[in-house]
mmCIF file of C-alpha atoms and ligand atoms in Angstrom:
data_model
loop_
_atom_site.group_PDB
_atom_site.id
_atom_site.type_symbol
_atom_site.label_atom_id
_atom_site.label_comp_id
_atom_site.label_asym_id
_atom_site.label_seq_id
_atom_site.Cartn_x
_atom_site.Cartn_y
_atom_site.Cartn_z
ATOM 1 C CA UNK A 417 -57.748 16.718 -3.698
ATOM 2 C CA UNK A 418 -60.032 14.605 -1.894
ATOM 3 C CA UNK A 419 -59.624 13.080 1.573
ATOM 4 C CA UNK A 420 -61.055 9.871 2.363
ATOM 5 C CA UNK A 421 -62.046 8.424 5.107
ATOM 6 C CA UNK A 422 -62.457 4.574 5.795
ATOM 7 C CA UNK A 423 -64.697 2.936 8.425
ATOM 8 C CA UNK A 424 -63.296 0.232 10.784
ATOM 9 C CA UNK A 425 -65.465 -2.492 8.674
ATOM 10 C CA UNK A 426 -63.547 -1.925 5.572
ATOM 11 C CA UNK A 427 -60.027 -2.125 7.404
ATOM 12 C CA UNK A 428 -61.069 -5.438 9.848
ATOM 13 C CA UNK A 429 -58.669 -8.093 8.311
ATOM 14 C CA UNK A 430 -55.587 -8.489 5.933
ATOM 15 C CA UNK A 431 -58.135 -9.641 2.979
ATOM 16 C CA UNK A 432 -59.876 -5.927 3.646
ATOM 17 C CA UNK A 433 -56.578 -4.003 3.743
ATOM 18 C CA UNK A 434 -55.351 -5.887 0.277
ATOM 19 C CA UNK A 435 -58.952 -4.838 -1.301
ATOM 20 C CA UNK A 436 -58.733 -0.954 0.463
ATOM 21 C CA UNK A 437 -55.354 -0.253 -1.257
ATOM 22 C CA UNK A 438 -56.399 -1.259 -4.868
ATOM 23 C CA UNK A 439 -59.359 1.449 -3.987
ATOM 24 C CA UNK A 440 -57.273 4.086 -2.646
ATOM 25 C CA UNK A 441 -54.815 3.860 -5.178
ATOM 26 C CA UNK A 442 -57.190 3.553 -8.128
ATOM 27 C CA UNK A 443 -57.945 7.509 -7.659
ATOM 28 C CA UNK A 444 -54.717 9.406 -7.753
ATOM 29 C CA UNK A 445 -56.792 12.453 -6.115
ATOM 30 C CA UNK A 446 -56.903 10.246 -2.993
ATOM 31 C CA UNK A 447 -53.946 12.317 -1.514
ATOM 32 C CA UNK A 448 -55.275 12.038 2.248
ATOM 33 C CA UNK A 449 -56.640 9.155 4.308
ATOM 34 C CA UNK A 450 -58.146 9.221 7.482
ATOM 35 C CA UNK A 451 -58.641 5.473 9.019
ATOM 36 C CA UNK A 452 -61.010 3.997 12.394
ATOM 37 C CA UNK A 453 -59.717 1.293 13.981
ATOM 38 C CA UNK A 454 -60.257 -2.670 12.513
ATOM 39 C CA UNK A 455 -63.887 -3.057 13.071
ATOM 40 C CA UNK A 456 -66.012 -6.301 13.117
ATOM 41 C CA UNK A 457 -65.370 -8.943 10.392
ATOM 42 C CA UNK A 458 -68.616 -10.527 11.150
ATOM 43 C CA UNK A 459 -71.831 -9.996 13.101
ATOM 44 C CA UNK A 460 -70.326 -11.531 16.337
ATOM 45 C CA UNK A 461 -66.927 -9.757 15.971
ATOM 46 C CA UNK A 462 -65.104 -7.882 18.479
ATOM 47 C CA UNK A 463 -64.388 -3.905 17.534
ATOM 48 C CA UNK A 464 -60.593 -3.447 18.616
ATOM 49 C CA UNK A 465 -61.673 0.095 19.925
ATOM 50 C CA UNK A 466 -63.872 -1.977 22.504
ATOM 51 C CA UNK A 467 -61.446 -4.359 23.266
ATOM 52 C CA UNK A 468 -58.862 -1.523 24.295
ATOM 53 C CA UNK A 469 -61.512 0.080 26.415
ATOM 54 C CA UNK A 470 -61.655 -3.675 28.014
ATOM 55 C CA UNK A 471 -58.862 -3.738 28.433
ATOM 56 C CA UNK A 472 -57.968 -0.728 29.868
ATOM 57 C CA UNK A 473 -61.204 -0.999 32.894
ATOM 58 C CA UNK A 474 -59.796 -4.516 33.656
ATOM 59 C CA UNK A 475 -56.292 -3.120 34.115
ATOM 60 C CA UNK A 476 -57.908 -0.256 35.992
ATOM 61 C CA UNK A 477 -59.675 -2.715 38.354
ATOM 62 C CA UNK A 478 -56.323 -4.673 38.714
ATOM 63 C CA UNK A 479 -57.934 -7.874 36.625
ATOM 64 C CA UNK A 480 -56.045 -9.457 33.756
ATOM 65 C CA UNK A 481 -56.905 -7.653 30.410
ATOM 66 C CA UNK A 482 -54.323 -10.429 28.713
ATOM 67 C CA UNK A 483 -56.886 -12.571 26.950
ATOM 68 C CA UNK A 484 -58.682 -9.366 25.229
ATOM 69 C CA UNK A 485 -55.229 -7.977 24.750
ATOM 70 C CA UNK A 486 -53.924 -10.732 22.928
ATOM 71 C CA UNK A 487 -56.879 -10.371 20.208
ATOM 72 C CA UNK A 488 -55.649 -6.791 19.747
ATOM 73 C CA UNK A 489 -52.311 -8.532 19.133
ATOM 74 C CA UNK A 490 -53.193 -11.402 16.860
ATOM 75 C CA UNK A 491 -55.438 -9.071 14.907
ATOM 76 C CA UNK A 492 -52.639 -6.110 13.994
ATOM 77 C CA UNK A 493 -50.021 -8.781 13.675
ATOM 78 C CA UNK A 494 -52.168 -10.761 10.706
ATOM 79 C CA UNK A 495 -53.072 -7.285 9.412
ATOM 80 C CA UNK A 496 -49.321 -6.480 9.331
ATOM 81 C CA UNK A 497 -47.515 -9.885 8.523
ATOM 82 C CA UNK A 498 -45.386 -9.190 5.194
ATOM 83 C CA UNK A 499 -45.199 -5.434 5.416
ATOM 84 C CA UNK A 500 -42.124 -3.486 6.302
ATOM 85 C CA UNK A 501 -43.677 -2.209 9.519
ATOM 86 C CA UNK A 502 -44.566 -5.662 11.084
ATOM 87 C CA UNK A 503 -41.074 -4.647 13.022
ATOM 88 C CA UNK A 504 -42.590 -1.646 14.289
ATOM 89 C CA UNK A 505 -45.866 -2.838 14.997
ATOM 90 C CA UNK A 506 -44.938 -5.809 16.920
ATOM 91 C CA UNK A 507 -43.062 -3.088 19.450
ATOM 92 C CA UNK A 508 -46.086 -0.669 19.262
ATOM 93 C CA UNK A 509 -47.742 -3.469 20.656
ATOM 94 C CA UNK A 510 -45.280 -3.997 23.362
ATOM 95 C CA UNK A 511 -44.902 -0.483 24.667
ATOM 96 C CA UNK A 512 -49.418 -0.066 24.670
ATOM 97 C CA UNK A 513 -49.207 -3.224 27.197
ATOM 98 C CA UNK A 514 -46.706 -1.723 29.542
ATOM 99 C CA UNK A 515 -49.117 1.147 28.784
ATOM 100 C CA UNK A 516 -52.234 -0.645 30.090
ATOM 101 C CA UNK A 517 -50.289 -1.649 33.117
ATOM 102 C CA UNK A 518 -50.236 1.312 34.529
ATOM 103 C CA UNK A 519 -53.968 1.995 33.445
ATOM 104 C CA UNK A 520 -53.612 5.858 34.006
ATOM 105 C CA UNK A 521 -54.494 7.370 30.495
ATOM 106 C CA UNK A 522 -57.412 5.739 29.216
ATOM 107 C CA UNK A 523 -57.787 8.053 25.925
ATOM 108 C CA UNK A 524 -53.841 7.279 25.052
ATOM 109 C CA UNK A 525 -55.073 3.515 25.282
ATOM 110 C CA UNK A 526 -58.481 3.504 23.288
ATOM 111 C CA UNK A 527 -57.606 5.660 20.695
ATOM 112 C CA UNK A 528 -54.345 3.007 19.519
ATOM 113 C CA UNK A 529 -56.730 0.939 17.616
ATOM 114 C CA UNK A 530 -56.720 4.265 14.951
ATOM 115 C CA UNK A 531 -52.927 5.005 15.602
ATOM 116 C CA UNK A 532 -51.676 1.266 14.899
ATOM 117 C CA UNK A 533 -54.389 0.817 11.736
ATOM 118 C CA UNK A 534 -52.587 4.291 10.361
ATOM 119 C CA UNK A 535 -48.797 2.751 10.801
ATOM 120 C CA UNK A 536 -50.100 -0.115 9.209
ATOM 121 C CA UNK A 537 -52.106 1.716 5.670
ATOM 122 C CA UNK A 538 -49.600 4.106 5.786
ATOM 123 C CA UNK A 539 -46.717 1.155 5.077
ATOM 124 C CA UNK A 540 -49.281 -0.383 2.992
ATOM 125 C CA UNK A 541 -49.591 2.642 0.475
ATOM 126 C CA UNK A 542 -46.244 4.293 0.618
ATOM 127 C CA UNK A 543 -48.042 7.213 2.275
ATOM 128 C CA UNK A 544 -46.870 9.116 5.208
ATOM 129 C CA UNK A 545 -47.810 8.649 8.520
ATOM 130 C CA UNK A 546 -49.241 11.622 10.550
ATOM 131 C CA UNK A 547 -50.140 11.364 13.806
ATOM 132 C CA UNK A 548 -52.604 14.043 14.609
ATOM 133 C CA UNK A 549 -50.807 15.358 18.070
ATOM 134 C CA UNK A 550 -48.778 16.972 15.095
ATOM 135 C CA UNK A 551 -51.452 19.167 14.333
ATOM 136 C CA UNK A 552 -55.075 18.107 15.598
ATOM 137 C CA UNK A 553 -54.902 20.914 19.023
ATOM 138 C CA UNK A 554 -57.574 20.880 21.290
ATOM 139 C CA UNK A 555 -57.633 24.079 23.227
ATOM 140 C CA UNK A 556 -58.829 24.597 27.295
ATOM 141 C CA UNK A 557 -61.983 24.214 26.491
ATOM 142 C CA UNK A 558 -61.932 20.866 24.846
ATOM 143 C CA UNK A 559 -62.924 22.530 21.420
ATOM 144 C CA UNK A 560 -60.263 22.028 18.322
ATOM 145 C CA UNK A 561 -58.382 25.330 17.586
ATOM 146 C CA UNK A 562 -59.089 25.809 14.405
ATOM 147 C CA UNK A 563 -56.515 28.084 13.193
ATOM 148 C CA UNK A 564 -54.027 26.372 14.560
ATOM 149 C CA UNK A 565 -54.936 23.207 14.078
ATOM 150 C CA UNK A 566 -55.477 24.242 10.229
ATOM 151 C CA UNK A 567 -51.941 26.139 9.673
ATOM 152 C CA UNK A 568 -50.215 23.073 11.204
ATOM 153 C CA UNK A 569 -51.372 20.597 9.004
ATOM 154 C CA UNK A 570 -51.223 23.082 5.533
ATOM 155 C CA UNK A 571 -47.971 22.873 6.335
ATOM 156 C CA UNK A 572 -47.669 19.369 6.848
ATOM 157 C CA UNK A 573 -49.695 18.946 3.427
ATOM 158 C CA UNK A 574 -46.782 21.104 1.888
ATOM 159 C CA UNK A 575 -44.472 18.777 3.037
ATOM 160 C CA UNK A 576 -45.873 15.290 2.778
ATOM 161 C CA UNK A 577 -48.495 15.489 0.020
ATOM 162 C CA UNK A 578 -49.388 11.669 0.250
ATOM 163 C CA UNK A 579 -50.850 10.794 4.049
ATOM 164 C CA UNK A 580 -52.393 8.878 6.412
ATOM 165 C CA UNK A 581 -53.771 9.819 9.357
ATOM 166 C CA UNK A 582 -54.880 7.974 12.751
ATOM 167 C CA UNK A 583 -58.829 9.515 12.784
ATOM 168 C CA UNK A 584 -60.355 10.090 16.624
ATOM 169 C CA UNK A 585 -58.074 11.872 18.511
ATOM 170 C CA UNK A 586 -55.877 14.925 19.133
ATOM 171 C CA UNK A 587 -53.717 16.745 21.370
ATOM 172 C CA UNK A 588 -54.504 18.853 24.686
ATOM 173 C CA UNK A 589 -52.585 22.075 25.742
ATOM 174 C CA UNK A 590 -51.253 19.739 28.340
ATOM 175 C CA UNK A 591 -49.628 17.670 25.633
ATOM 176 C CA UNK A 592 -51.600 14.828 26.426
ATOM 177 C CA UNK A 593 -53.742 12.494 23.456
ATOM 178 C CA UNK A 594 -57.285 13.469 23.871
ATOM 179 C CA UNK A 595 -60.145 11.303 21.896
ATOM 180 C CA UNK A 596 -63.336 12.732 20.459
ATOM 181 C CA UNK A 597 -66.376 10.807 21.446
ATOM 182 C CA UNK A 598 -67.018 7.472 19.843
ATOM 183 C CA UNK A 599 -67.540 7.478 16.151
ATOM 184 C CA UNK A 600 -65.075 10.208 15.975
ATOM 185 C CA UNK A 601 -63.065 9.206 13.006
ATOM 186 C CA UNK A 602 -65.768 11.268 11.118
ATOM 187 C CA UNK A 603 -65.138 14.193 13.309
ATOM 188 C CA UNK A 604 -61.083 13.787 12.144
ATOM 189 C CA UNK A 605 -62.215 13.949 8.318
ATOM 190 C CA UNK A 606 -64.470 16.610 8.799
ATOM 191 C CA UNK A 607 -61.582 18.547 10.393
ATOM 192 C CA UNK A 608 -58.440 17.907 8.027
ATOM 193 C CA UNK A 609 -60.950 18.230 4.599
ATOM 194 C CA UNK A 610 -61.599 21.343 6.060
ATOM 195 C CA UNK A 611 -57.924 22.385 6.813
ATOM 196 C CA UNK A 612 -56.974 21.215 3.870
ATOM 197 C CA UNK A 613 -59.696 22.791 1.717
ATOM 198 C CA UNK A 614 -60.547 19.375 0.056
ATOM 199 C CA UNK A 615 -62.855 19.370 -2.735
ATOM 200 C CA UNK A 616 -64.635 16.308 -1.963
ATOM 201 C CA UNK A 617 -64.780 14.709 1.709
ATOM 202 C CA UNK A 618 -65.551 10.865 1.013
ATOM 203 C CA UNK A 619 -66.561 8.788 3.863
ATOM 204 C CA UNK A 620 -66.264 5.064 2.869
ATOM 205 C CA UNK A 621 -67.930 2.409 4.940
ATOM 206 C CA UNK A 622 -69.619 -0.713 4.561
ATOM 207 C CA UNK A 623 -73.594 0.991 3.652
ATOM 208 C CA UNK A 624 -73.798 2.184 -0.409
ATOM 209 C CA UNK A 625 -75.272 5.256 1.409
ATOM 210 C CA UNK A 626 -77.680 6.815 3.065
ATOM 211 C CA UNK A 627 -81.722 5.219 2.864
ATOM 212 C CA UNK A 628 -84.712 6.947 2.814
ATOM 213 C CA UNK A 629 -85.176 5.640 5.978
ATOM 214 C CA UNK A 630 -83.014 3.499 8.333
ATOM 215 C CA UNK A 631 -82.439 -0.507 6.802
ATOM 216 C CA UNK A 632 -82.968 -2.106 10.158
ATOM 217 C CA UNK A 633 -86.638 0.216 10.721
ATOM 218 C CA UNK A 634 -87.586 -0.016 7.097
ATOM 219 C CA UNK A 635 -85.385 -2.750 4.462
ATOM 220 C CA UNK A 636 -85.571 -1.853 1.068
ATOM 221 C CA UNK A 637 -85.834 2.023 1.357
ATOM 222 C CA UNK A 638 -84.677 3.982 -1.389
ATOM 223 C CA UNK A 639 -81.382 5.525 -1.637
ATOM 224 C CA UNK A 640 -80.640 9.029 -1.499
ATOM 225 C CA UNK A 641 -78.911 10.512 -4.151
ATOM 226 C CA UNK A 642 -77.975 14.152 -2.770
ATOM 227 C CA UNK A 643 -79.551 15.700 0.704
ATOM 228 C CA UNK A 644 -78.690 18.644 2.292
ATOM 229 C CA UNK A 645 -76.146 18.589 5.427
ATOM 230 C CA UNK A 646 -78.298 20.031 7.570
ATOM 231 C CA UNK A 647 -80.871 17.262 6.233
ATOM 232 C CA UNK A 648 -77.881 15.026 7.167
ATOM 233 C CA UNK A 649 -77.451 16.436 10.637
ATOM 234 C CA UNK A 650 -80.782 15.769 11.475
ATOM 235 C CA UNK A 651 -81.000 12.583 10.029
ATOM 236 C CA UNK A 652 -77.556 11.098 11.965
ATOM 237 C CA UNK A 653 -78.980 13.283 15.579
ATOM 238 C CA UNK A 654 -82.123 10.706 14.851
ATOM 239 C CA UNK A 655 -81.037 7.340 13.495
ATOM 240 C CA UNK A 656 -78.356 5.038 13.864
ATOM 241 C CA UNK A 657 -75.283 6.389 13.249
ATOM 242 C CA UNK A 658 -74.204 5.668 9.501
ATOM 243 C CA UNK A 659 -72.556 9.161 10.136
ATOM 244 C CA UNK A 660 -71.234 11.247 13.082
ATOM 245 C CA UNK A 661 -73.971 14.073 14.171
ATOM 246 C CA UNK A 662 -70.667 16.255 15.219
ATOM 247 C CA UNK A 663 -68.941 16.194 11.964
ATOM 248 C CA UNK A 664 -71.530 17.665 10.176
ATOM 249 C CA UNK A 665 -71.527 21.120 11.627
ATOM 250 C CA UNK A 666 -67.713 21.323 10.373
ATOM 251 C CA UNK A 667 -68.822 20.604 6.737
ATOM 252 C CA UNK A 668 -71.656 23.328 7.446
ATOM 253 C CA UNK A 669 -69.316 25.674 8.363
ATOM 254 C CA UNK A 670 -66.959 24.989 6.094
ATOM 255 C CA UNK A 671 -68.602 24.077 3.259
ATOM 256 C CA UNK A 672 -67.404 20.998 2.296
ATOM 257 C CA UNK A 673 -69.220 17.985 0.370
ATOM 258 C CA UNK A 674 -69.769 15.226 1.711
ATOM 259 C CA UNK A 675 -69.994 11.594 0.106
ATOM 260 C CA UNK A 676 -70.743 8.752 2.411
ATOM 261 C CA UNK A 677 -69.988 5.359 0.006
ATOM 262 C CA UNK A 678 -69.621 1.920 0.395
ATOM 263 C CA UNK A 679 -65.576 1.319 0.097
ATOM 264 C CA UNK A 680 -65.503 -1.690 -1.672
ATOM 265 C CA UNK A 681 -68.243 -1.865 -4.714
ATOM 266 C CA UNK A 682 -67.343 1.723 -6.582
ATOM 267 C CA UNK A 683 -71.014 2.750 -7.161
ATOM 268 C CA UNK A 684 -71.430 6.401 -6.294
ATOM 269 C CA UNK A 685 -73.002 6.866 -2.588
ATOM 270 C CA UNK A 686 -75.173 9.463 -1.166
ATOM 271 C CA UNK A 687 -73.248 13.283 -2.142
ATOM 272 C CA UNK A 688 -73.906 16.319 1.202
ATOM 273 C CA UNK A 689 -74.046 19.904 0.125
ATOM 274 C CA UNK A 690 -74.184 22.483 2.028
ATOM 275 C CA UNK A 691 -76.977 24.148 -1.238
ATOM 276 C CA UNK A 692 -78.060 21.474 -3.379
ATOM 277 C CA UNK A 693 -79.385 22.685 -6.055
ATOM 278 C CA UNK A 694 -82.777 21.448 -5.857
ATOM 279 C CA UNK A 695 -83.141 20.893 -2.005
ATOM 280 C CA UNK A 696 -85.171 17.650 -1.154
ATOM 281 C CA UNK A 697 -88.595 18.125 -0.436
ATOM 282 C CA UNK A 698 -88.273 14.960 1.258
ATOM 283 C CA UNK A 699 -84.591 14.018 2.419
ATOM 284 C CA UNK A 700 -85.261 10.713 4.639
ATOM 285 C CA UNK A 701 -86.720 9.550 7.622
ATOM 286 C CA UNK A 702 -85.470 8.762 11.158
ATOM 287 C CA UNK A 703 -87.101 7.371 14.803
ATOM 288 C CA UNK A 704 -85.692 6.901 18.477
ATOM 289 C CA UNK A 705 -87.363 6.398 21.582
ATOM 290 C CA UNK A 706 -89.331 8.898 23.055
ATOM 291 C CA UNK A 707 -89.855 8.872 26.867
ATOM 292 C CA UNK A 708 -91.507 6.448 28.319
ATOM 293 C CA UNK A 709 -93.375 3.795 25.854
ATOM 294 C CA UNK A 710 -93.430 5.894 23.491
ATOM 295 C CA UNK A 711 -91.393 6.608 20.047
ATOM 296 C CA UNK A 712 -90.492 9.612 17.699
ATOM 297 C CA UNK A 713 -90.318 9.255 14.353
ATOM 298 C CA UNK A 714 -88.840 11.688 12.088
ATOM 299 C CA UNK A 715 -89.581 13.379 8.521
ATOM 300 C CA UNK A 716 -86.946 15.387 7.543
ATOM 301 C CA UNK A 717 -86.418 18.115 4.657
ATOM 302 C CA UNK A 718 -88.403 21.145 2.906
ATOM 303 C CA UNK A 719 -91.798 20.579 2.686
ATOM 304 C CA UNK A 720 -91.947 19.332 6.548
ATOM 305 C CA UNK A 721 -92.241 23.264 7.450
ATOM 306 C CA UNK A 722 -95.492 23.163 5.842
ATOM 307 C CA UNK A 723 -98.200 22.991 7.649
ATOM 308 C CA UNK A 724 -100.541 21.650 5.653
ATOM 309 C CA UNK A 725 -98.522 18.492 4.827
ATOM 310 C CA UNK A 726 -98.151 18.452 8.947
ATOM 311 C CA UNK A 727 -102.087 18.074 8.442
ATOM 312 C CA UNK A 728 -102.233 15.966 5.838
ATOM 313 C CA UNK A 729 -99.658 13.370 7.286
ATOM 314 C CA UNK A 730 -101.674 13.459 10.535
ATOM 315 C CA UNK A 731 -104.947 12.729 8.925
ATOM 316 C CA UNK A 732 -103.122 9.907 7.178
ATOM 317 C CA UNK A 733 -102.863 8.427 10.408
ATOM 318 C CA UNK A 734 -105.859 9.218 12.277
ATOM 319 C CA UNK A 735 -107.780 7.329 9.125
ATOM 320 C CA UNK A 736 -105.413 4.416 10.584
ATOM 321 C CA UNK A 737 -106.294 4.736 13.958
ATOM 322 C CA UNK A 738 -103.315 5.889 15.334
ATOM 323 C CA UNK A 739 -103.658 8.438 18.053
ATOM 324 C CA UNK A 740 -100.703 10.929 17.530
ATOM 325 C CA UNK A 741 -99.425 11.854 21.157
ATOM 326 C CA UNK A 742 -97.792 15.032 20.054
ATOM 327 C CA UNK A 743 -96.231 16.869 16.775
ATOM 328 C CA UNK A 744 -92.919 19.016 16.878
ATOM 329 C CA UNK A 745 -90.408 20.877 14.766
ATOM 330 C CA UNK A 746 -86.573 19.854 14.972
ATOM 331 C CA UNK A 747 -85.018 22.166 16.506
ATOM 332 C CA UNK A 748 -81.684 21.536 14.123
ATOM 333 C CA UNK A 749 -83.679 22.364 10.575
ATOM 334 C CA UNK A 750 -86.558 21.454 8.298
ATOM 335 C CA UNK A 751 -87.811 18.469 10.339
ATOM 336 C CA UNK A 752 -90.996 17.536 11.610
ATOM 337 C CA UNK A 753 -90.961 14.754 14.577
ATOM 338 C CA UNK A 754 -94.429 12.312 15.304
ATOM 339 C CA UNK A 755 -94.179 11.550 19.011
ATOM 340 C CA UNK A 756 -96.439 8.067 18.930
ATOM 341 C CA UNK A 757 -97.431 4.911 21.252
ATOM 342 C CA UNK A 758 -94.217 2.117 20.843
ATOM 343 C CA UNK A 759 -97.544 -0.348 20.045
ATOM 344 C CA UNK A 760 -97.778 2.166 16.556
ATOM 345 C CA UNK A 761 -94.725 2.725 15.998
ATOM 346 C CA UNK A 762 -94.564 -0.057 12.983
ATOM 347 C CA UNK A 763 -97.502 0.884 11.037
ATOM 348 C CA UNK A 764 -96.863 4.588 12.091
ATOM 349 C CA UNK A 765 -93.726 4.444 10.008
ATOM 350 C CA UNK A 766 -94.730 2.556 7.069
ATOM 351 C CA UNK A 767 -97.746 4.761 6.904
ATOM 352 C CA UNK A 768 -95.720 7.723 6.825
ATOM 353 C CA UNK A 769 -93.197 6.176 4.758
ATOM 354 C CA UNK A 770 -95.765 5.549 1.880
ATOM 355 C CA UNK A 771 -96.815 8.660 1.734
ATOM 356 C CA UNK A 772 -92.689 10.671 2.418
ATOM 357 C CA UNK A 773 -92.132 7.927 -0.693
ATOM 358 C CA UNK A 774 -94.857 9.298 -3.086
ATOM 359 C CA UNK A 775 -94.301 12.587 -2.225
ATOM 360 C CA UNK A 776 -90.381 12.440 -3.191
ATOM 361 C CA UNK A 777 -92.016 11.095 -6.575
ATOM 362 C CA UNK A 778 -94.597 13.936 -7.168
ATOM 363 C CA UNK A 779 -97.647 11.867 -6.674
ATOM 364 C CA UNK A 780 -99.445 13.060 -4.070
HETATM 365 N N1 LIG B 1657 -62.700 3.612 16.783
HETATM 366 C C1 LIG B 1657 -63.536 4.634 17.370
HETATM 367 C C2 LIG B 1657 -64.875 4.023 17.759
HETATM 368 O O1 LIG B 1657 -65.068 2.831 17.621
HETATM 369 C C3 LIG B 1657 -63.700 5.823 16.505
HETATM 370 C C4 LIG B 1657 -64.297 5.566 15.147
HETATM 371 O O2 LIG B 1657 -64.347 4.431 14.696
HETATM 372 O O3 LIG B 1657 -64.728 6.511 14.508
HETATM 373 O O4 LIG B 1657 -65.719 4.734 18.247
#
């Protein structure tokens, strides 16, 4: 069985939710689906996750929150025109405004964006809808019970082998909806694949996969084919986010593999194992700002606890003229961090690109 999760960009209009059923359905091990809220249908788009959260600090500082509340409403109402739950949704919608007026339980309000999207897919595939308060339990300490979260849904699973489920939130002991940080429709599908033992977690979205190195540092990069999770940890803790740093640990733990995919084109995406079988020397590259003007850039995988390739890839940029301000180990894994002037960060990369590149490919 393999649960799947879908990113907010594949589920932002009616068009996407037509084109996400033919994919769902065209795998019959696609038994569990775990959906973000309607994301951005293009560049200048609003994400209905920030329009609740809009919403709900306007209502909190008494100012109308109508006019970004009404987008929420136009957008689930297109997504669900023609289905049998348009009924239902159109109500939903109703009872989150009188919600809103009150403004007194923000994560109840920002995480409805997940829980009307999962009404919605579920009437869309014939699936049933689970709403994670049935089984996602935080406990006092705002960690996920694990055990009980797990023997809640098994038994859910038992019962209602075909589901969808609202990703991003859970349940306190005070019975109250409680949201994971943002980007935490990953953390969901990390959880229920591994509650539900699932031989495959699939994480669709709108990248093929993961890139050698981040698009928007480095275009072109190549894909990665298979990395190791704790590659991948690293990796998301450093670069932009394709997936969330915090459901990778649950995978770790639990052993689960990972395959981050673009939804709509079928071509296989980047797989996650916990033990490849040939671990990347090289897995991919990541870079943030360091303090300061000053940035990091990342190499991550086996050969970075070398230190002789630490030496070579410093002399490759001395010969450049780059002073390197400092050189570090992740502390998460096999990662080796370049702290460098902002003004070198470009040709710092491609540098070290060039030679992460050659490396992968045995030549150097
Ligand atoms: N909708 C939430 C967010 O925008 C959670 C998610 O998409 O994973 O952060």
């Amino acid at each position: 069985m393999i649960v799947s999760k879908i990113g907010g960009s594949s589920l932002g209009d009616k068009k996407c939710f037509m084109r996400f059923k033919e994919v769902i359905k065209s795998d019959e091990k696609r038994k569990v689906i775990v959906v973000s809220a309607p994301g951005k249908r293009f560049s200048d788009d609003e994400k209905i996750t920030d329009l609740l959260i809009s919403c709900f600090k306007k209502a909190e500082n008494k100012e109308s929150f109508l006019a970004d509340f009404s987008k929420i409403e136009n957008r689930f109402l297109e997504i669900s025109e023609g289905l049998a739950c348009f009924e239902r949704i159109k109500s939903e919608l109703k009872s989150i405004k009188s919600a809103l007026f009150k403004a007194t339980y923000e994560d109840y309000i920002i995480s409805r964006g997940e829980y009307l999207c999962a009404i919605t897919a579920s009437c869309l595939l014939n699936y049933t809808f689970i709403d994670p308060s049935l089984f996602m339990f935080f406990d006092s300490e705002g960690k996920i019970d694990e055990k009980k979260s797990s023997c809640a849904l098994q038994k859910l699973y038992r019962q209602y082998p075909h589901m969808v489920i609202p990703g991003f939130y859970g349940i306190s002991p005070n019975g109250k909806i409680k949201t994971f940080p943002r980007g935490g429709s990953d953390i969901t599908g990390s959880f229920v694949s591994a509650f539900l033992h699932a031989e495959k977690y699939e994480n669709m979205t709108d990248v093929s996969g993961l890139f050698m190195a981040p698009p928007c540092i480095y275009p072109n990069s190549s894909k990665i084919d298979v990395l190791k999770l704790e590659n991948l940890k690293i990796l998301s803790h450093f670069s932009n986010g394709v997936f969330n740093e915090g459901a990778v640990d649950i995978l770790i733990k639990h052993d689960i593999p990972l395959e981050i995919k673009n939804t709509f084109s079928g071509e296989k995406g980047t797989i996650s194992l916990r033990c490849p079988k040939n671990p990347e020397l090289i897995a991919g590259m990541g870079a943030k700002k360091g303090i300061g003007e000053t940035m990091l850039i990342l190499l991550a995988g086996k050969v970075t606890g070398d230190g002789l390739f630490a030496a070579f890839l410093l002399n490759c940029l001395c010969n450049e003229k780059i002073a390197v301000l400092g050189i570090s180990k992740s502390k998460f894994g096999e990662g080796l961090i370049f702290n460098i002037s902002k003004y070198d960060f470009e040709a710092s990369f491609c540098i070290l690109y060039k030679v992460a590149e050659q490396f992968k490919e045995g030549k150097t």
